[in-house]
Short mmCIF file of C-alpha atoms and ligand atoms in Angstrom, two decimals:
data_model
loop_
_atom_site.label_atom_id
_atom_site.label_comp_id
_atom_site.label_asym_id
_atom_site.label_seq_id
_atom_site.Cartn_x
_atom_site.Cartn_y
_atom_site.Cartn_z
CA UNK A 1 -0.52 18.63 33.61
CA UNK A 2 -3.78 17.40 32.23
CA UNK A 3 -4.51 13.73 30.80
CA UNK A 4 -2.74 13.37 27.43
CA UNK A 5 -5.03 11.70 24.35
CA UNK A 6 -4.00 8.72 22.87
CA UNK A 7 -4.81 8.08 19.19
CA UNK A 8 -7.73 5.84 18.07
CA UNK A 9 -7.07 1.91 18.87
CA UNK A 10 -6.34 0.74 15.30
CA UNK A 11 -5.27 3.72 14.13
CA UNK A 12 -1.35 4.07 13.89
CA UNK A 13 0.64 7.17 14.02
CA UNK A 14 3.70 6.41 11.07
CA UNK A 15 6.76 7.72 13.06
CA UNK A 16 9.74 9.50 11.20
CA UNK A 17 11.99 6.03 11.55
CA UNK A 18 9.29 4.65 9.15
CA UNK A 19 8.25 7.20 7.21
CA UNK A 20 11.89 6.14 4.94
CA UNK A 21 10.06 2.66 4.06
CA UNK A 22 7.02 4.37 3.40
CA UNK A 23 8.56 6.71 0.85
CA UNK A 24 11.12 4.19 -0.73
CA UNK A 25 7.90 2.02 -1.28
CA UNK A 26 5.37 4.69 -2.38
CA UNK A 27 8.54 5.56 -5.04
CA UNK A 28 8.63 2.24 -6.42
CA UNK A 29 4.87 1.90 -6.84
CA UNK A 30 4.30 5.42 -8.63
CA UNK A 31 7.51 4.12 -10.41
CA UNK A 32 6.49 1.12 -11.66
CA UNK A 33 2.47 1.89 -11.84
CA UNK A 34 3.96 5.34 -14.48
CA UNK A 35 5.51 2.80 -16.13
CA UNK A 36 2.52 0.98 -17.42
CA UNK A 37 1.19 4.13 -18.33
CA UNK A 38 -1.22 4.16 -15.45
CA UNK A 39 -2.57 7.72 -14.55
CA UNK A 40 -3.19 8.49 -10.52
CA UNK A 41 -6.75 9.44 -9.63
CA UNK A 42 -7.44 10.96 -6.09
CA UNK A 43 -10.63 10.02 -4.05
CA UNK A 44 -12.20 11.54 -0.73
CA UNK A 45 -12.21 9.57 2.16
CA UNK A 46 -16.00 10.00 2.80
CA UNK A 47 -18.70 8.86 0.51
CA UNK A 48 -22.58 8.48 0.73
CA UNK A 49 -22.90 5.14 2.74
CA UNK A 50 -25.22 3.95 -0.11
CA UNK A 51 -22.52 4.17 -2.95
CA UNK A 52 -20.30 1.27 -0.79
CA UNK A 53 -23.66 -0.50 0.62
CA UNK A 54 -24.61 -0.63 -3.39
CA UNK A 55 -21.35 -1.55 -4.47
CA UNK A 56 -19.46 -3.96 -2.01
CA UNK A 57 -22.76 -6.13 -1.12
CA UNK A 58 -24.91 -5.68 2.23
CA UNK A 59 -23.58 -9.18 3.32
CA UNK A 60 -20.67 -8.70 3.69
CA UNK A 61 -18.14 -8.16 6.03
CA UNK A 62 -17.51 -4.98 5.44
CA UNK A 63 -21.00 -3.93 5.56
CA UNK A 64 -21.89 -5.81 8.06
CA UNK A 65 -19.83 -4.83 10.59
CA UNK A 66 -16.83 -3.29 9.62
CA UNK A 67 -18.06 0.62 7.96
CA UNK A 68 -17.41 3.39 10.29
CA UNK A 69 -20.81 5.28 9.53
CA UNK A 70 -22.52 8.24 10.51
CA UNK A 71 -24.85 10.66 10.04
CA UNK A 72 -23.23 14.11 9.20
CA UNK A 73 -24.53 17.52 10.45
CA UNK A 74 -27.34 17.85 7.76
CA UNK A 75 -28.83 14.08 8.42
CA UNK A 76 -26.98 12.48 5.48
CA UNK A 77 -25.07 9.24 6.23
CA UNK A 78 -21.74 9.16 4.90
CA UNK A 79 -18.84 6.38 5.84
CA UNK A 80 -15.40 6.52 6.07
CA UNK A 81 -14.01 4.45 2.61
CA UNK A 82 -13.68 0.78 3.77
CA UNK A 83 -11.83 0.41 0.03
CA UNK A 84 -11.41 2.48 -3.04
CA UNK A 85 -12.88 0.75 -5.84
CA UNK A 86 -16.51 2.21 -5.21
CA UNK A 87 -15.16 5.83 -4.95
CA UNK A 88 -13.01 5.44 -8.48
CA UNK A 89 -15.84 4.06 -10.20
CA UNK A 90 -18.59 6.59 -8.94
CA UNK A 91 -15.97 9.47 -9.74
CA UNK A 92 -15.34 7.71 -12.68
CA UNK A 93 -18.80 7.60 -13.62
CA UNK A 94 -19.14 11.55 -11.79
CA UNK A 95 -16.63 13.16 -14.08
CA UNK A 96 -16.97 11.09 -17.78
CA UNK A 97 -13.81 9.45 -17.60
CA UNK A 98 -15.81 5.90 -18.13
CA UNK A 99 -18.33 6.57 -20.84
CA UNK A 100 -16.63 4.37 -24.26
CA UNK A 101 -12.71 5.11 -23.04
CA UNK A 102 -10.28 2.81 -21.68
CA UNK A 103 -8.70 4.31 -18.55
CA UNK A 104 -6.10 2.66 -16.32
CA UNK A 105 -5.74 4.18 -13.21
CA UNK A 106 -4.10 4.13 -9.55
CA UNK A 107 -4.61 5.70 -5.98
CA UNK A 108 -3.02 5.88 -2.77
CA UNK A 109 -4.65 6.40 0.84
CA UNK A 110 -6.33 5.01 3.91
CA UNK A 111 -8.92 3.22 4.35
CA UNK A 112 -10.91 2.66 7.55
CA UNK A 113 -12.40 -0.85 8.70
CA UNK A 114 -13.48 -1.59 12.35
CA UNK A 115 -11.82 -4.72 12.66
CA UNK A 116 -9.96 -6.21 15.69
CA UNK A 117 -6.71 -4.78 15.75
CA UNK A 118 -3.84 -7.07 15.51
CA UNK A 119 -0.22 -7.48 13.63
CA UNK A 120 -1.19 -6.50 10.00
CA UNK A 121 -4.86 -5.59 10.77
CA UNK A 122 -5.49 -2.28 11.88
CA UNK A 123 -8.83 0.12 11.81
CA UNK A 124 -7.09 2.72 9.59
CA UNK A 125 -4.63 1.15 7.55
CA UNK A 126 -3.53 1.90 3.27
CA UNK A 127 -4.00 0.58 0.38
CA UNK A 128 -2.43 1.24 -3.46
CA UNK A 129 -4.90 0.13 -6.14
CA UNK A 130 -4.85 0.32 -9.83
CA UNK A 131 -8.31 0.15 -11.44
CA UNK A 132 -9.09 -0.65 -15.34
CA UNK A 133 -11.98 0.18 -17.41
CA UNK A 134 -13.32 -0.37 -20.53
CA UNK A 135 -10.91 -3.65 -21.31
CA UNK A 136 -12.91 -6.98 -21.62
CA UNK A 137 -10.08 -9.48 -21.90
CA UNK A 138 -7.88 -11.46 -20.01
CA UNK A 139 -4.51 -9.81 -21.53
CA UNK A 140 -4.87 -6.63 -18.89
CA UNK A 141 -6.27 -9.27 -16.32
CA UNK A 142 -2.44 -10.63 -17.02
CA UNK A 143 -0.95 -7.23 -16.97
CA UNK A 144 -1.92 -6.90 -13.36
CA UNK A 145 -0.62 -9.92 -12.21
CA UNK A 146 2.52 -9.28 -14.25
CA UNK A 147 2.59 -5.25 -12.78
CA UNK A 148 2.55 -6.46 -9.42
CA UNK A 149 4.88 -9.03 -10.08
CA UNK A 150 7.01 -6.42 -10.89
CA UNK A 151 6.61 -4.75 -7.82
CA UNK A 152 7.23 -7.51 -5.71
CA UNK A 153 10.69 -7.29 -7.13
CA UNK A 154 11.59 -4.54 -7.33
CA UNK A 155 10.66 -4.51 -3.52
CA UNK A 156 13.18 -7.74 -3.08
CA UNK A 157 9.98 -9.24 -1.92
CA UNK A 158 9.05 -11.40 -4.68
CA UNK A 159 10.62 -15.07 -2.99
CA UNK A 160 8.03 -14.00 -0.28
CA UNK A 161 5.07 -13.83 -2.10
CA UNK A 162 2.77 -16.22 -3.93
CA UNK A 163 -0.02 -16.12 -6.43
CA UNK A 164 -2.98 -17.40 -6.18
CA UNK A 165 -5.83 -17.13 -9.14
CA UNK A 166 -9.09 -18.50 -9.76
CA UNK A 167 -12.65 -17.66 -11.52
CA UNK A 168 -15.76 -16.91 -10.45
CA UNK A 169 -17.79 -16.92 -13.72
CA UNK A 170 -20.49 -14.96 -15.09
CA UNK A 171 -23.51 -14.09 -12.33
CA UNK A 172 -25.64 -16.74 -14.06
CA UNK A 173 -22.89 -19.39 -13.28
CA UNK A 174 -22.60 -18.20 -9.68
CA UNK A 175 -26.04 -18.30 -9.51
CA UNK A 176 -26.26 -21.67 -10.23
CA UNK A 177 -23.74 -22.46 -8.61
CA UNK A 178 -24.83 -21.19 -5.43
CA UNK A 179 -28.19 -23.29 -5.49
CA UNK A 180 -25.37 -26.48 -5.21
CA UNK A 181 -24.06 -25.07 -2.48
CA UNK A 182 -27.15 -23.70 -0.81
CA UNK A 183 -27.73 -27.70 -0.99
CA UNK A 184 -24.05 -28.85 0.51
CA UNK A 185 -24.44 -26.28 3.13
CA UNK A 186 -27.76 -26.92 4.21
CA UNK A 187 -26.84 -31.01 4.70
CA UNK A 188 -24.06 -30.71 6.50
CA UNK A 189 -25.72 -26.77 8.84
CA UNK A 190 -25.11 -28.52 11.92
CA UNK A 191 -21.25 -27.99 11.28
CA UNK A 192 -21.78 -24.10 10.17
CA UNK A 193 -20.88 -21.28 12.47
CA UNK A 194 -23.04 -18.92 13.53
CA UNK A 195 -22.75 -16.24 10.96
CA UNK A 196 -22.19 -18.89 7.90
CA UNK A 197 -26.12 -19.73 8.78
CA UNK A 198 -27.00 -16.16 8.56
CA UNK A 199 -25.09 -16.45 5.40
CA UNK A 200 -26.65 -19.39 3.70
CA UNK A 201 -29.71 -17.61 2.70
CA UNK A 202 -28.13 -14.49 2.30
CA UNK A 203 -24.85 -14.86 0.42
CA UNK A 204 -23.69 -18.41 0.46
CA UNK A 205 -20.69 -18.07 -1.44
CA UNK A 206 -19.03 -15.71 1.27
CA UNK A 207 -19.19 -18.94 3.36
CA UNK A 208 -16.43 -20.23 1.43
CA UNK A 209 -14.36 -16.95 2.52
CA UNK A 210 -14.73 -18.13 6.46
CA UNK A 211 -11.51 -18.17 7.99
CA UNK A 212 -12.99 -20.11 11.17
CA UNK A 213 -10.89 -22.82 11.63
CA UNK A 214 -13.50 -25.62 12.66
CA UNK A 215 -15.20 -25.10 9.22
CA UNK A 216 -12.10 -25.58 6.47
CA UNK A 217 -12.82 -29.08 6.36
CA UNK A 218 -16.37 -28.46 5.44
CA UNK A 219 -15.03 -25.75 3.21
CA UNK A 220 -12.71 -27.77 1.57
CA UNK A 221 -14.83 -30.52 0.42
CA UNK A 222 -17.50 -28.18 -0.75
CA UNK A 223 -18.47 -27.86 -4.08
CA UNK A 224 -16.04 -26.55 -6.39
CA UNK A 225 -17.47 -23.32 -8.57
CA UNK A 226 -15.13 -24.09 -11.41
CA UNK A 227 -17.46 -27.45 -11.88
CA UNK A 228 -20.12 -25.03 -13.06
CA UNK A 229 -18.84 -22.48 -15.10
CA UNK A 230 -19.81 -20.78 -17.74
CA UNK A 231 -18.01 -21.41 -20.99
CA UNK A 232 -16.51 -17.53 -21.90
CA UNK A 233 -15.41 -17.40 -17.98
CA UNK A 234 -13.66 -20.85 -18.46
CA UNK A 235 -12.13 -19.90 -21.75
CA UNK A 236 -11.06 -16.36 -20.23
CA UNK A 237 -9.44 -18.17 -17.56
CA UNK A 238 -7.80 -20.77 -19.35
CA UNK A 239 -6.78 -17.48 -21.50
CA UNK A 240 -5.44 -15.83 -18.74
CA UNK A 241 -3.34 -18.93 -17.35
CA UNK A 242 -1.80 -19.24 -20.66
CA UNK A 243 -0.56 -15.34 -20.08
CA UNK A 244 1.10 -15.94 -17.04
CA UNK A 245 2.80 -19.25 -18.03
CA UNK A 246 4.47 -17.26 -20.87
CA UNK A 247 5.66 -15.20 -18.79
CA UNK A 248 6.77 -16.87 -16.35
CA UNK A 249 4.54 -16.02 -13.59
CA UNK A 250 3.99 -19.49 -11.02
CA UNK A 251 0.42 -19.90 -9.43
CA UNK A 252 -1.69 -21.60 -7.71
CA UNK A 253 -5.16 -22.25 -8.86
CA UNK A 254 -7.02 -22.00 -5.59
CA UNK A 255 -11.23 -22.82 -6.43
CA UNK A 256 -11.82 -21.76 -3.25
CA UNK A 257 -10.82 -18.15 -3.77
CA UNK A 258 -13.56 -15.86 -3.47
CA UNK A 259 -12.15 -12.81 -2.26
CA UNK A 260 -14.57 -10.95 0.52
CA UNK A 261 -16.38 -8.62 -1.78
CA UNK A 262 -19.21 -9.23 -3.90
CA UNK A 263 -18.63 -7.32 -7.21
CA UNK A 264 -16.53 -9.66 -8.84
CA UNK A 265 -16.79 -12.06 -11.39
CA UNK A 266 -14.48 -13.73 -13.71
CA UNK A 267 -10.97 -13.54 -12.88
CA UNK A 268 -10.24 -13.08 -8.91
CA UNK A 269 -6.31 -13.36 -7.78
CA UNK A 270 -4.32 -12.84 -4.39
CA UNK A 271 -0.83 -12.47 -3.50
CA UNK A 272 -0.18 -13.93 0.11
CA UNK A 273 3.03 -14.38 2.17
CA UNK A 274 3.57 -16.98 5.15
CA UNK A 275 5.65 -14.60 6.47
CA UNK A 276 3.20 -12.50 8.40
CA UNK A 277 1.04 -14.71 10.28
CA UNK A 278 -2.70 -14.96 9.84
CA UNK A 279 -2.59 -11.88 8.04
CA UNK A 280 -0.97 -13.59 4.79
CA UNK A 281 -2.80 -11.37 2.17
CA UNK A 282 -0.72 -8.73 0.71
CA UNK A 283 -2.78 -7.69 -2.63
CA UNK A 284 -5.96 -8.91 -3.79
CA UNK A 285 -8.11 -7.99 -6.73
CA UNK A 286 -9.92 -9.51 -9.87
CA UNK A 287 -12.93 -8.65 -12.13
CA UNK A 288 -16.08 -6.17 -11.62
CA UNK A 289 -17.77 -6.21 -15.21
CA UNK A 290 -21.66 -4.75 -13.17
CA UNK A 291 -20.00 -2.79 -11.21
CA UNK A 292 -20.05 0.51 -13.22
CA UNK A 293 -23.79 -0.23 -14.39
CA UNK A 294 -24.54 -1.01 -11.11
CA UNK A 295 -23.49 2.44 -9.77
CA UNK A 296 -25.74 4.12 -12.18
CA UNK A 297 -22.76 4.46 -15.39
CA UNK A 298 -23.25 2.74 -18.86
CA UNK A 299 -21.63 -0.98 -18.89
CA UNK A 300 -17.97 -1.09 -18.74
CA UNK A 301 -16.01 -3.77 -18.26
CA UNK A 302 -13.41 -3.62 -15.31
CA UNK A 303 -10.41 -5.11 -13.32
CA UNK A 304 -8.56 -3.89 -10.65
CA UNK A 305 -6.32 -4.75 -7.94
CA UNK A 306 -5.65 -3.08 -4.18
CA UNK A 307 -2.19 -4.10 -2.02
CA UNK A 308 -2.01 -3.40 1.94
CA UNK A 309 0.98 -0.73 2.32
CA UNK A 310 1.32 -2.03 6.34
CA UNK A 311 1.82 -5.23 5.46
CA UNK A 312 4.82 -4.78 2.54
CA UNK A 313 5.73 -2.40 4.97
CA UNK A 314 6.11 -4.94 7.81
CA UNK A 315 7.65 -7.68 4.97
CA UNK A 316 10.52 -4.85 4.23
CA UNK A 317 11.00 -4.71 7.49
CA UNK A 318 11.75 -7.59 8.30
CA UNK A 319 13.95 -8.01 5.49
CA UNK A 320 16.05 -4.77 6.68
CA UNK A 321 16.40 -4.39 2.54
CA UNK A 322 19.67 -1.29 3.08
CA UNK A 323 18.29 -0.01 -0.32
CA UNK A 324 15.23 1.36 1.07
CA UNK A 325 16.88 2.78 4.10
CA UNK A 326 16.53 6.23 4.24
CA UNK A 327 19.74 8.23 3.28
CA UNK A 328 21.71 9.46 6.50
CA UNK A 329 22.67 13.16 6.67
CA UNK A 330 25.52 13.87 5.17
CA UNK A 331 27.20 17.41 6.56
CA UNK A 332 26.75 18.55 10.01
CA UNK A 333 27.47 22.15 10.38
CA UNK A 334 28.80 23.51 13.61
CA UNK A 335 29.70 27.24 14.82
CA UNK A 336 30.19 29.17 17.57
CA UNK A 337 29.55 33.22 17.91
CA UNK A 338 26.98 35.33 16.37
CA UNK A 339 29.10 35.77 13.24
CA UNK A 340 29.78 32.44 12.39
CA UNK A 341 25.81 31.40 13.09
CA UNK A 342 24.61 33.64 10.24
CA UNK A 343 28.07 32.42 8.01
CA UNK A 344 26.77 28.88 8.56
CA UNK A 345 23.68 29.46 7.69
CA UNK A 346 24.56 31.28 3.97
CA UNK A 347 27.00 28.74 3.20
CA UNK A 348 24.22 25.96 4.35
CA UNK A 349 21.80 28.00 1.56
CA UNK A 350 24.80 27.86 -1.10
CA UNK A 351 25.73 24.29 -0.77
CA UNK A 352 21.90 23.59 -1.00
CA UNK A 353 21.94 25.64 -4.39
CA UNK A 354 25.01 23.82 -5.78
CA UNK A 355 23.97 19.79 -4.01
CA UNK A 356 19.89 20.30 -4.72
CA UNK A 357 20.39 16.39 -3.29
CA UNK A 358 22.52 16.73 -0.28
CA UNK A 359 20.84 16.12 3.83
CA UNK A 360 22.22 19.57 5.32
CA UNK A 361 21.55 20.01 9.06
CA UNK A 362 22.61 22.97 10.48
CA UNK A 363 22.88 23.02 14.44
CA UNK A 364 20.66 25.51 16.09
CA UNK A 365 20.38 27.01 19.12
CA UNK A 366 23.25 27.18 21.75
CA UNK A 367 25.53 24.48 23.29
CA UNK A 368 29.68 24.19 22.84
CA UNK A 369 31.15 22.59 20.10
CA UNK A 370 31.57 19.31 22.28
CA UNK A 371 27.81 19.08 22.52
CA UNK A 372 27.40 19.97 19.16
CA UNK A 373 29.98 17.27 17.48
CA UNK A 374 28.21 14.93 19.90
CA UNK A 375 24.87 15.78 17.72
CA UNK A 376 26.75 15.60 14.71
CA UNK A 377 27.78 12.03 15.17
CA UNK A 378 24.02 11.19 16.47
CA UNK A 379 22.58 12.40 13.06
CA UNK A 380 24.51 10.14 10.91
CA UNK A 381 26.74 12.48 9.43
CA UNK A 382 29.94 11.90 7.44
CA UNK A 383 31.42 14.97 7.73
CA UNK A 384 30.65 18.19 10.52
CA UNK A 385 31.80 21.51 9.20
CA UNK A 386 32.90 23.49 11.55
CA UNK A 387 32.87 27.68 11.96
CA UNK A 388 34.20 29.23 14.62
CA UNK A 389 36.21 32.28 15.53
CA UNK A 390 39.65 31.36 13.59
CA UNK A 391 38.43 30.14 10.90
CA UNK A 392 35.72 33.00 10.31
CA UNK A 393 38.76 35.52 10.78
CA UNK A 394 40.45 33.13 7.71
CA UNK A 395 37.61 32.44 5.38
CA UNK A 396 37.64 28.79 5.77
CA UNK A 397 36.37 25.70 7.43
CA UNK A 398 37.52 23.11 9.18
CA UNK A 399 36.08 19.73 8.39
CA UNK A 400 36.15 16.58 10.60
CA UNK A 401 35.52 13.21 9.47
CA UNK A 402 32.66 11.29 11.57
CA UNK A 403 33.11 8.22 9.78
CA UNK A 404 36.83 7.69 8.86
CA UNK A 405 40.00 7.54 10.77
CA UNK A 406 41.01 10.85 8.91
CA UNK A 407 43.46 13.99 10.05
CA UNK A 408 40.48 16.99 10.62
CA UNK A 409 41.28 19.55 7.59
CA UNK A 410 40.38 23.45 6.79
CA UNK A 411 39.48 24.32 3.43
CA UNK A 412 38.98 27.98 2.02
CA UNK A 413 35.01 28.97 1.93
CA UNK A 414 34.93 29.72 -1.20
CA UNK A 415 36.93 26.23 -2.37
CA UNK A 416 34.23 24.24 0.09
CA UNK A 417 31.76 23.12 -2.70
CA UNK A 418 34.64 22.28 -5.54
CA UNK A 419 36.29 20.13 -2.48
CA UNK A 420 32.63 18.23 -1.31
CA UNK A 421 32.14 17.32 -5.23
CA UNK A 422 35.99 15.64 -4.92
CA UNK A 423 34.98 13.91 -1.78
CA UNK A 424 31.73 12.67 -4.05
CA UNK A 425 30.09 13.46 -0.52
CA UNK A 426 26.37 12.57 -2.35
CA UNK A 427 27.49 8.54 -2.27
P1 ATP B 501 -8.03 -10.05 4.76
O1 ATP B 501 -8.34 -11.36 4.16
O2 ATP B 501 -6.65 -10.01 5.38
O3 ATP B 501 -9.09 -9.52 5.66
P2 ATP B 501 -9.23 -8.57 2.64
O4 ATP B 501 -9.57 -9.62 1.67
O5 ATP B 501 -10.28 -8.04 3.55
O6 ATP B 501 -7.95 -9.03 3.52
P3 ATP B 501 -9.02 -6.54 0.60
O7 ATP B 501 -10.31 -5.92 0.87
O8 ATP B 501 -8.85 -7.39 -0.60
O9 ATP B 501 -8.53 -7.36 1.89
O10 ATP B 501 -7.87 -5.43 0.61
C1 ATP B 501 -6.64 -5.57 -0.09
C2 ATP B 501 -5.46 -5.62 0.84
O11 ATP B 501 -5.55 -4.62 1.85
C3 ATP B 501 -5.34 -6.91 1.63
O12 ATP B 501 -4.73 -7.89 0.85
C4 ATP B 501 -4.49 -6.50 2.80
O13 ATP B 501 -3.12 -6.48 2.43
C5 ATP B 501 -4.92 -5.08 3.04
N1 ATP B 501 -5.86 -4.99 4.18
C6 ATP B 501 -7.19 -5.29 4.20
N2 ATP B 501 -7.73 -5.04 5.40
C7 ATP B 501 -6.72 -4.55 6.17
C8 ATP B 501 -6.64 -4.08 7.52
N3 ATP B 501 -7.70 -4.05 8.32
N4 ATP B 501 -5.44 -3.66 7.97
C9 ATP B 501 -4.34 -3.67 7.19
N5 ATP B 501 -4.36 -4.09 5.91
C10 ATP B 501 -5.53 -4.53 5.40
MG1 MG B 502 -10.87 -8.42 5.49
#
């Protein structure tokens, strides 16, 4: 035997006892996103490195350190999509759907970071985002926050989960605001980490997104960027507050929220749990108004939002919610003999044309019918049809019940599918 390959560290295979979670929570997102009216838009997972060095901002993580990129057979240098905003607003921009329209719009996928793996962090892991163009105000800032709201319970997730909101002005006011903190930093650089100094002349806000430990004091009495903003951005924040206290929504405003990219402005926001460790943040979005000039389209105002599927994924989990369980099977069918094997299969076909809904598995291959009620009961059946000799020579099967103390019965072939619908064998 030679050496087996093992998949990329970070990079997760999703095995078929997950894969129910997955789909129960990729339902209630294209549920819930439909619902809004939001349209799905599919991206590749490679772009020109330049459209994501343009877009996200060279110092930042991502770009620093975290883009898997090479150069492809022709020279070019492409990455791997370290997030999906850049790709939906340069296909946006690509294919017309930006120029004086309002679009709201949602994808799936993975995403690829180089980060150290850990619980919730991985080097291929998925996002859901919803993107909106061409809407200036705060209400569809709101109807975010209120979609994913939604989704949080729908999910059962929602006592898990908190908001947090906060705004990061127009680029004049961060501008300004960044020469106070240049300032701050500089007096107190004897307490900044290595990479904060790099950061101080280069992007001294992303300081304030450190997560070293040693430096949240520092952080914390920092300069706050609400001190110096601009009047619209305070009014379309106080705007969008007032939303989400009509309806209901609780947050927390948190001034030092910058989120780690560096196309927003105005309204950021991020839903994080305590119930996952370090890796708290579950969703995270806010405002890009430049970004769609910036990548070469005519000015569009836009908002958008991206969750982590591995980490709702991990939350359901751990929540063991039965609705999102994935059905068991519900008939097993047995048989013995030639004869019977190709009966089994035809009635398996018919009771698929009358029950479109109903989990069929029909045993293959050999083994007696010991074995093969002993893989009936493993798959999760309720019932295991069986066909065998007698019961081919009399046009009927018999049925045993996995699940209930019940006498084993025959019914007549061609009175099977009336019976099942009597049983209500789908619930
Ligand atoms: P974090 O602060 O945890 O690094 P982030 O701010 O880098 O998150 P975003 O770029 O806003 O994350 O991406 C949106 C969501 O995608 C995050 O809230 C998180 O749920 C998820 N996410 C980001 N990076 C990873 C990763 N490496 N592995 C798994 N999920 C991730
Ligand atoms: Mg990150």
């Amino acid at each position: 035997m030679s050496d087996p390959i093992n998949a990329i560290r970070g990079m997760n295979d999703i095995l078929p006892e997950q894969t129910g979670i997955w789909q129960q929570l990729e339902a209630v997102l294209r549920e819930t996103l439909a619902s809004y009216g939001y349209d799905e838009i599919r991206m590749p997972v490679v772009e020109k490195t330049q459209l994501f060095a343009r877009s996200i901002g060279a110092s930042t993580d991502i770009i620093e350190k975290e883009m898997y990129t090479f150069n492809d057979r022709n020279d070019e240098s492409l990455s791997l999509r370290p997030e999906g905003t850049a790709g939906c607003v340069r296909a946006g921009i690509q294919h017309g759907l930006l120029y004086n329209q309002e679009q709201r719009l949602w994808y799936m996928g993975p995403l690829f970071r180089y980060e150290r793996p850990q619980k919730g962090r991985y080097r291929q892991f998925h996002q859901m985002g919803a993107e909106v163009f061409g809407i200036a105000g705060p209400d569809i800032d709101a109807e975010l926050i209120l979609m994913t709201a939604r989704i949080w319970k729908k999910l059962g997730i929602d006592h898990l989960i908190r908001l947090e909101i906060n705004s990061l002005g127009s680029a004049d006011a961060r501008n300004n605001y960044r020469a106070v903190l240049v300032d701050y930093f500089t007096e107190h650089k004897d307490q900044l980490d290595e990479d904060s100094i790099r950061r101080l002349t280069a992007n001294p806000l992303r300081i304030l997104d450190s997560k070293n430990p040693t430096m949240q004091e520092l952080i914390e009495n920092a300069p706050r960027l609400s001190e110096h903003l601009d009047e619209e951005s305070a009014e379309h924040f106080s705007a969008l507050c007032k939303r989400l206290d009509s309806a209901g929504i609780e947050y927390k405003i948190n001034a030092r929220l910058v989120r780690g990219l560096d196309y927003y402005n105005r309204t950021v926001f991020e839903w994080i749990t305590d119930s996952l460790g370090a890796q708290g943040a579950v969703c995270g979005g806010g405002r890009y108004d430049a970004l769609v000039e910036q990548l070469g389209g005519k000015s569009t105002p836009a908002v958008g939002f991206a969750m982590g599927l591995e980490r709702l994924v991990s939350l359901l989990v751990d929540l063991d919610q039965e609705n999102l369980k994935k059905p068991d099977i519900q008939l097993y069918l047995a048989r013995m003999g030639e004869k019977a094997e190709i009966k089994a299969l035809l009635i398996a076909e018919d009771l698929r044309n009358i029950f479109p809904g109903l989990k069929i598995l029909t045993h293959c291959g050999t083994g007696n019918f010991k074995k093969q009620l002993k893989k009936a009961d493993k798959s999760g059946a309720k019932l295991c049809l069986i066909l065998g000799d007698d019961e081919l020579s009399e046009n009927k099967v018999t049925v045993k019940f996995l699940r209930e103390q019940r006498e084993q019965q025959q019914i007549a072939i061609n009175q099977l599918s009336q019976w099942l619908a009597d049983e209500n064998i789908q619930n």
